[in-house]
């Protein structure tokens, strides 16, 4: 820690503030969702407004800049800075009041958009703007950027939806803005004469260069400071934390139309879609969003062909939402739009579930676009340009030409009804001179937008990505005006310097620039060219892992939902690992292990994160690199080698069970194993399944190989037995692999990867002949099945037998679903609470199981999220509280709400968690079908 940093931290601590200055935290907050990496000196998490003022006082006293931060989802680099970063999301995140009659709400700046919506929903109102990051972005951040979202055609920009602000100047003065009963703007506590004088000297510039179209967000909103409309509230919205620090906001609320119909229009290409947007807007939609096949191809490659619902004919599409209060009237408008001849084809979508799937594609756009059509990493930087809507088609055509001239690729999408385009580009940042190429492109792109009379930013703000480019959009007089406005509010340049005024170069501090080779990695990272740096830089920072994704059936990220700490989010962990691949931190650094400790290795991020991050794999790598050849935690020797111990215990199960149940001896055994004493220890079966299984001597049934994993063999033989009965009833004759086989899962999750490779290699060798013969391999335990289908490629890259085995592996539901003539039993009247195993959800996919259960006639409630046990995680010392907190997110409330329901949980750890926390039995799918 430098002398300056130490002095700042000491002053902040002395002021009684909650301060973080460890290397891990500084690495996490060095980036937002942008290209940039600027480590702060300290992170402060204010608990009340007085602490914001105290942090400002320290900044003034030490001459250190201060940057305000909400959810850290800024794509332009607005939320990173070299001094003190104020994280408002941790504590100042409450909805303070709601006034249904006035249709306003008072919020703290760290209030998450979704939290505000939930608070006002009972009153039949909502906050209008809804950016794609709405489940995790904060209102303060939206105000800072003047965010808009997909429904700005109906609700406008954030600036149109703010009724008042409470703020602190850099000098520590409190002031407020708002509107009186007549709607007239006012401000209290701030002398506006200086800014009025500055604007008064530049009236011609302000009146001719600003407010030319709806999405002109770049620069300061100087038009709101004109004498005929002086409105400090709207002028401060979009100032990116450079003029004042927001401590409270009063926002306007709107009545949400209850009826929504989506019309999907198909076009030849994205240019045609852009050209058609003004004609679509004439129909009065609430939203008009555009994308093309390039983005959908990325989605299908990531999540399979079923990830995209049926769309009308075309290579590009507009998703158009029409809303109102009368269902017949809205549907009539939708049909008229569909029949209006706009585009090549049209589809009217009334089903809310299908609508939600369509909007989810659009909301995940920024993450999905993190992989370019070239399959190279794609980056922000030029992701938010806007032009007058009538010029959008021509602009898109020219933009594609510009991208091609740089030998790059992109997948544009965005708010086409507003003329706003989002995109990410595969800048060659890993190549020599890569940042120079990026800089040259950004300058040419800025000139192109200027040629079309557009704005460098349509809602994300300029930040570090575009502020230097403002002269390509504004005159020298306008740029000088920005400097003068900044000087009036912040003469010492303490607030978010490097943004908007005296900007940092666009190619400075680029996070992913250069190469960061790491030698002797254990995992192959086949989707990232064998490069861990590329893998961890998949994280674009959009922060979906900071949201509760359970409403969409998601799992990610259970540890963040339990602790609400950035370090326990997928993004926080990725940022720390980015410090590792840069060489800033070693794998064994305490900050790295602190970030990884509460990762459940659930793999939820592998499917739910739109960028394809796989933190479970990275955690295994960290543990391998840290402990290879060294003394390991006790649980690595016990739980990490559980299949080995289970085989030994299988010969003396009564003695083994006695050792975990006798008072005194039990406590010693659990401590030695690194297991929390509050956990029960599942009993070893008196006779393991592999010893009781009797194959048929001769059978006309179709052969299958049953992969009897260690958990089913040693702890739950009744599950394996039920699987055998179901398979035989379906016309199959199961047999066991020859020799002792194991997937190596517990070695993988504890980072014992050299051993895992040997174990898995032997298993592949045993299974390959059957796979080569076309015999299906059926897994019982989802996590073990997932290893054979997915992890095998990470650990045994290039092994042709491994590929064969992975292709032959089936879940029970997958095999039954494609079995001719098989029908499931009638389970009508049976209530089922289903907890899919996380690896089943993320790697194997649970849709086949869901479809099968529908065929049974059972009433099924599928749970989202993780059960919280997650293999060895939930039983290890130090994890119990988080394990229970994760279970309380979805599993336990569902169990309590349905005390008589059958609990379906294929995962052994899921069944163990249910038994531990609610003393209820849970069954595997095979047992349910075998009823």
Short mmCIF file of C-alpha atoms in Angstrom, two decimals, residues 28 67 106 255 307 347 360 477 484 527 639 683 706 791 795 805 849 861 867:
data_model
loop_
_atom_site.label_atom_id
_atom_site.label_comp_id
_atom_site.label_asym_id
_atom_site.label_seq_id
_atom_site.Cartn_x
_atom_site.Cartn_y
_atom_site.Cartn_z
CA UNK A 28 -13.23 -5.88 -7.91
CA UNK A 67 -16.42 8.42 -7.66
CA UNK A 106 -38.46 8.75 -2.48
CA UNK A 255 -49.68 3.76 -14.32
CA UNK A 307 -33.29 -21.05 -26.74
CA UNK A 347 -46.08 -12.74 -35.76
CA UNK A 360 -35.12 -12.07 -22.07
CA UNK A 477 -17.60 26.38 -27.94
CA UNK A 484 -17.12 26.09 -17.42
CA UNK A 527 -13.97 -22.56 -25.58
CA UNK A 639 -14.89 -35.10 1.28
CA UNK A 683 -25.42 -43.49 6.63
CA UNK A 706 -25.86 -47.91 -15.93
CA UNK A 791 -16.03 -31.64 -17.49
CA UNK A 795 -9.81 -32.53 -18.18
CA UNK A 805 -18.46 -41.21 -24.01
CA UNK A 849 -37.53 -33.94 -17.14
CA UNK A 861 -43.81 -26.88 -8.85
CA UNK A 867 -30.53 -26.17 -2.58
#
